[in-house]
Short mmCIF file of C-alpha atoms in Angstrom, two decimals:
data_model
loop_
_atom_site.label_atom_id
_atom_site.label_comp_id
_atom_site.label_asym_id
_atom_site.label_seq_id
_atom_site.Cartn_x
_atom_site.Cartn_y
_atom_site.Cartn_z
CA UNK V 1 0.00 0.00 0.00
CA UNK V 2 2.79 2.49 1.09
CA UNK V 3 4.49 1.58 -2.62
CA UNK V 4 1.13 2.42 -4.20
CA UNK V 5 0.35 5.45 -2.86
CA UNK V 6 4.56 6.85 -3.63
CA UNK V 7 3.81 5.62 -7.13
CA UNK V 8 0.40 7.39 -7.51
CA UNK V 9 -1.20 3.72 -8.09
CA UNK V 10 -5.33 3.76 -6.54
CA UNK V 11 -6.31 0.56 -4.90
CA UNK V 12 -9.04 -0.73 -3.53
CA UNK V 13 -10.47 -4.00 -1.89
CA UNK V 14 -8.02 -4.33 0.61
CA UNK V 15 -6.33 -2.03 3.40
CA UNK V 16 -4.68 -1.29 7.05
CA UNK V 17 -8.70 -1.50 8.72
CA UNK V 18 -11.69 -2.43 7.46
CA UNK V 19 -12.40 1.19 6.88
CA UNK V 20 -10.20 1.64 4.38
CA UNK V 21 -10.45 -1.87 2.67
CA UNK V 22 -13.97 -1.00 2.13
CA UNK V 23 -13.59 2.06 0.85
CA UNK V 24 -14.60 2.96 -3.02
CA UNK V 25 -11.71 4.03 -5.60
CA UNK V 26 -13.44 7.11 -6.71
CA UNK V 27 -12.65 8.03 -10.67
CA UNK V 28 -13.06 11.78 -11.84
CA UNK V 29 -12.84 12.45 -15.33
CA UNK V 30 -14.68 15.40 -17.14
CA UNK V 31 -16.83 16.32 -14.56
CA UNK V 32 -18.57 12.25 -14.65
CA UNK V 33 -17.44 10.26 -10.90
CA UNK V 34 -17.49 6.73 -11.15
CA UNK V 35 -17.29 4.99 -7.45
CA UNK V 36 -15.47 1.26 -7.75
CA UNK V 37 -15.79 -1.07 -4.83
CA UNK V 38 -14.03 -4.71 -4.51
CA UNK V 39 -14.99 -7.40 -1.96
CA UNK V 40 -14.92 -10.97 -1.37
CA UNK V 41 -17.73 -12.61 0.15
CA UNK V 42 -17.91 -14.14 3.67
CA UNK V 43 -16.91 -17.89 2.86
CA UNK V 44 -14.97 -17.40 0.11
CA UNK V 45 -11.84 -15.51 1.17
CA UNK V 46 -8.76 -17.47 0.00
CA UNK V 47 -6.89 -19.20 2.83
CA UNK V 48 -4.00 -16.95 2.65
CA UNK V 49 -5.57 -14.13 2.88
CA UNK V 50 -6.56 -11.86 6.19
CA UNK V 51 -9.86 -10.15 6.62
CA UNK V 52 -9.73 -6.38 7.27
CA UNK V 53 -10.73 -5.83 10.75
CA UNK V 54 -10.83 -2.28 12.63
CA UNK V 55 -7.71 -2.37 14.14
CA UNK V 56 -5.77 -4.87 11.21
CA UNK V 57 -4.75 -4.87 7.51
CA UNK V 58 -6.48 -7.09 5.04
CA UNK V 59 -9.45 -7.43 2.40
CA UNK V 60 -12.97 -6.37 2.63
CA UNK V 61 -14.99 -10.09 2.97
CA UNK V 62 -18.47 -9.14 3.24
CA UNK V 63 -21.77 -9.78 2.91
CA UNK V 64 -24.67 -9.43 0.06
CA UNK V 65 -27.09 -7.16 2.71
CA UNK V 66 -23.48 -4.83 3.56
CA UNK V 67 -22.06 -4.32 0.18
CA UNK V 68 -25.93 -3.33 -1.14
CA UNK V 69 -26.20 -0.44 1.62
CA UNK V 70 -23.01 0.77 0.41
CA UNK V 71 -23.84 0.80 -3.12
CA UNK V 72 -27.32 2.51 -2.39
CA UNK V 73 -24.75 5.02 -0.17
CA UNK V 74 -22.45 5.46 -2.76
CA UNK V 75 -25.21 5.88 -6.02
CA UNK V 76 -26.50 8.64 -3.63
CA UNK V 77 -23.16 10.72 -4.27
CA UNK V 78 -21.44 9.47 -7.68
CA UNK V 79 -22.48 9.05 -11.21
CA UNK V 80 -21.50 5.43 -11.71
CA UNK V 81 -20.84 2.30 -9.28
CA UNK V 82 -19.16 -0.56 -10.35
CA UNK V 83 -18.98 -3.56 -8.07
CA UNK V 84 -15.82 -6.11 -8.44
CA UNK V 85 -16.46 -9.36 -6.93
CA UNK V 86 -14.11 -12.32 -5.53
CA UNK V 87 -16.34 -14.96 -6.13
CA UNK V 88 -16.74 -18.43 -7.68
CA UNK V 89 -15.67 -21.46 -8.16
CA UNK V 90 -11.80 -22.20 -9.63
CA UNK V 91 -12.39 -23.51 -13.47
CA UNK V 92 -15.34 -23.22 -13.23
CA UNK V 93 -17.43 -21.33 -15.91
CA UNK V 94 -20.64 -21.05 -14.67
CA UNK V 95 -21.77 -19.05 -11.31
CA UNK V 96 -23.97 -20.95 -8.81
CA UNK V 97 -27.13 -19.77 -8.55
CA UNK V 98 -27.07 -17.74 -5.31
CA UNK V 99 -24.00 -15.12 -7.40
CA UNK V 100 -26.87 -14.99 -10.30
CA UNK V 101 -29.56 -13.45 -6.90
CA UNK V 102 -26.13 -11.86 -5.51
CA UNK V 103 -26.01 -9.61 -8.92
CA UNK V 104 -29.16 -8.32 -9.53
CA UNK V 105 -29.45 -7.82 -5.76
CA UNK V 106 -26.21 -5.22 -6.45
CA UNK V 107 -27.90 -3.98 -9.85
CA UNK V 108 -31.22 -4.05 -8.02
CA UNK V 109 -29.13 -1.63 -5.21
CA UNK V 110 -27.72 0.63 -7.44
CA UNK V 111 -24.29 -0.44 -9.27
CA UNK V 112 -24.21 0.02 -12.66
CA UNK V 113 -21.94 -2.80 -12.97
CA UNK V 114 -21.24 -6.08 -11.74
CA UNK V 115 -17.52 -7.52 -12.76
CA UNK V 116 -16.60 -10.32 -11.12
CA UNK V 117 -13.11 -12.38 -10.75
CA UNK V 118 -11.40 -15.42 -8.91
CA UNK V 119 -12.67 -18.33 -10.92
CA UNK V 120 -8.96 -18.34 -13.48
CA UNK V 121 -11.59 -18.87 -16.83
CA UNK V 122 -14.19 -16.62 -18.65
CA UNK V 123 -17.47 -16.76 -17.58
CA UNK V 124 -20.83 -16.19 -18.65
CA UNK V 125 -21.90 -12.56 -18.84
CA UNK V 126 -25.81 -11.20 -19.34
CA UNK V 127 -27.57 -8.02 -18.57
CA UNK V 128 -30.09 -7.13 -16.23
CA UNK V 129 -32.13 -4.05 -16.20
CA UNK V 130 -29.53 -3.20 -18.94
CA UNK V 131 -26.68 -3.05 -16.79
CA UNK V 132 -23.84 -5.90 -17.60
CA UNK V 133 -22.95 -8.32 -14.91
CA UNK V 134 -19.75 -10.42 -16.04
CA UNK V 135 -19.26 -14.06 -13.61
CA UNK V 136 -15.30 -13.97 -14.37
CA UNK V 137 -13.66 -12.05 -16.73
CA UNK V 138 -10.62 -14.66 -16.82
CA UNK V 139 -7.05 -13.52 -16.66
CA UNK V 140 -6.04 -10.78 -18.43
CA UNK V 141 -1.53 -12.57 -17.61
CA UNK V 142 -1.17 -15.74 -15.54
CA UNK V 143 2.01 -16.27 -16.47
CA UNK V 144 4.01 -19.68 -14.43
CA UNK V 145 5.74 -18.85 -11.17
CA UNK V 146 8.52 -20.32 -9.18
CA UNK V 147 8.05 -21.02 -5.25
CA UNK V 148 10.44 -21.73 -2.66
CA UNK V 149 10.16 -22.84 0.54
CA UNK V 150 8.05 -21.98 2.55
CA UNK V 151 6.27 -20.44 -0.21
CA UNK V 152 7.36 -17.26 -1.30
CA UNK V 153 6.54 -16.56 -4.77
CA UNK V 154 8.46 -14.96 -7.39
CA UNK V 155 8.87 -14.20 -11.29
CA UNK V 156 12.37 -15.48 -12.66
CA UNK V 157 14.23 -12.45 -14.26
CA UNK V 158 15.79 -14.90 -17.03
CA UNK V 159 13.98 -17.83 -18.78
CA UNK V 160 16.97 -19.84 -17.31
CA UNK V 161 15.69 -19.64 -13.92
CA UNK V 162 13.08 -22.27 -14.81
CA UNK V 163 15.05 -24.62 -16.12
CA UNK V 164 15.56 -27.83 -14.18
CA UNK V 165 12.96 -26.72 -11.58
CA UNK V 166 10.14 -29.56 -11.06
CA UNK V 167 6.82 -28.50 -12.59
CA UNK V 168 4.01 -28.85 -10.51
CA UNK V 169 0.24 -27.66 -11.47
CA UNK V 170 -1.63 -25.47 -9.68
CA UNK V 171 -0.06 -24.64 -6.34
CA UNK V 172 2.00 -26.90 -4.66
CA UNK V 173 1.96 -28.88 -1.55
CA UNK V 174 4.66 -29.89 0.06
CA UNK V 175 8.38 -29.34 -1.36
CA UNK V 176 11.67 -28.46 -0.16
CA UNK V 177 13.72 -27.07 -3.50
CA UNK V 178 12.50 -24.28 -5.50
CA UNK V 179 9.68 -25.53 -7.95
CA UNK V 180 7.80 -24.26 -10.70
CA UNK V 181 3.77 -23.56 -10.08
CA UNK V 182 2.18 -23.98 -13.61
CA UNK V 183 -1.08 -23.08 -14.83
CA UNK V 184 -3.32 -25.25 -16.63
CA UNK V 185 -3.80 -24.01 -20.38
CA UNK V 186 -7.52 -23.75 -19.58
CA UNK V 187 -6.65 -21.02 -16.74
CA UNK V 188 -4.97 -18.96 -19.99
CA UNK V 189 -7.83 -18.69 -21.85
CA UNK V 190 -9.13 -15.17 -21.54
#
């Protein structure tokens, strides 16, 4: 966060409190505001990931009911809201039912958007009330990365860096040298 804010780089979805992680990145551009918001449900943090509390760093895991009152909150003062999801399944292209009731609940609240993430694929996307709710909108670069114990990750600066490393799918479990996490060519499509 510190890095982002010297570089001039918004965020948003995650911060030092729960005040802050749930805070909108507001966009001004020729006199039009557009309020963004990111959250993960309750449930469906990933493991290695801390909740935002009010006195610790982390995301903003929420619920349907709280991110609808701030949506409401926020329509109230900015031209556009755009809601950013964490939700989903991995691989899997289609939402559950209860994300289809979770979108038009946010449309039906107020956001003009609904763009969700976390699933690795493209997903299906439809419009309700003319507004466009997208399930997954896939990876934009998932490029391979290296691990090493006890699980830092890191890009190799040279293509020589991965040779020799054992090539495991997905992320690893268990191993002591450095080893190459690879993503399935169905998690590149998008």
């Amino acid at each position: 966060i510190e890095l982002l804010k010297k570089s001039r780089i918004g965020y948003l979805g995650a911060g030092l409190n729960e005040r802050e992680a749930s805070a909108p990145f507001i966009i001004e551009k020729d006199r039009i505001t557009i309020a963004l918001f990111a959250c993960c449900f309750i449930g469906l943090k990933p493991v290695w990931v801390t909740a935002a509390t009010s006195t610790s760093a982390g995301i903003w895991q929420t619920d349907i009911e709280t991110i609808c009152q701030r949506i409401k909150e926020a329509k109230m003062q900015y031209d556009y809201v755009i809601v950013m999801p964490h939700w989903g399944i991995e691989l899997s292209y289609y939402p559950p039912l209860e994300y289809y009731q979770y979108a038009q609940r946010m449309i039906d609240a107020g956001a003009d958007s609904v763009l969700g993430s976390h699933t690795h694929t493209i997903g299906p996307y439809w419009k309700y009330k003319n507004k466009l709710i997208c399930y997954s909108m896939g990876n934009f670069m998932f490029p391979d990365f290296c691990m090493e114990e006890p699980r830092p990750q890191f890009y190799p600066k040279d293509v020589n860096q991965y040779q020799g490393l054992e090539r495991r799918w997905f992320y690893p479990n268990g191993f002591s040298s450095p080893v190459v996490s690879v993503w399935r060519g169905r998690n590149r499509i998008g």
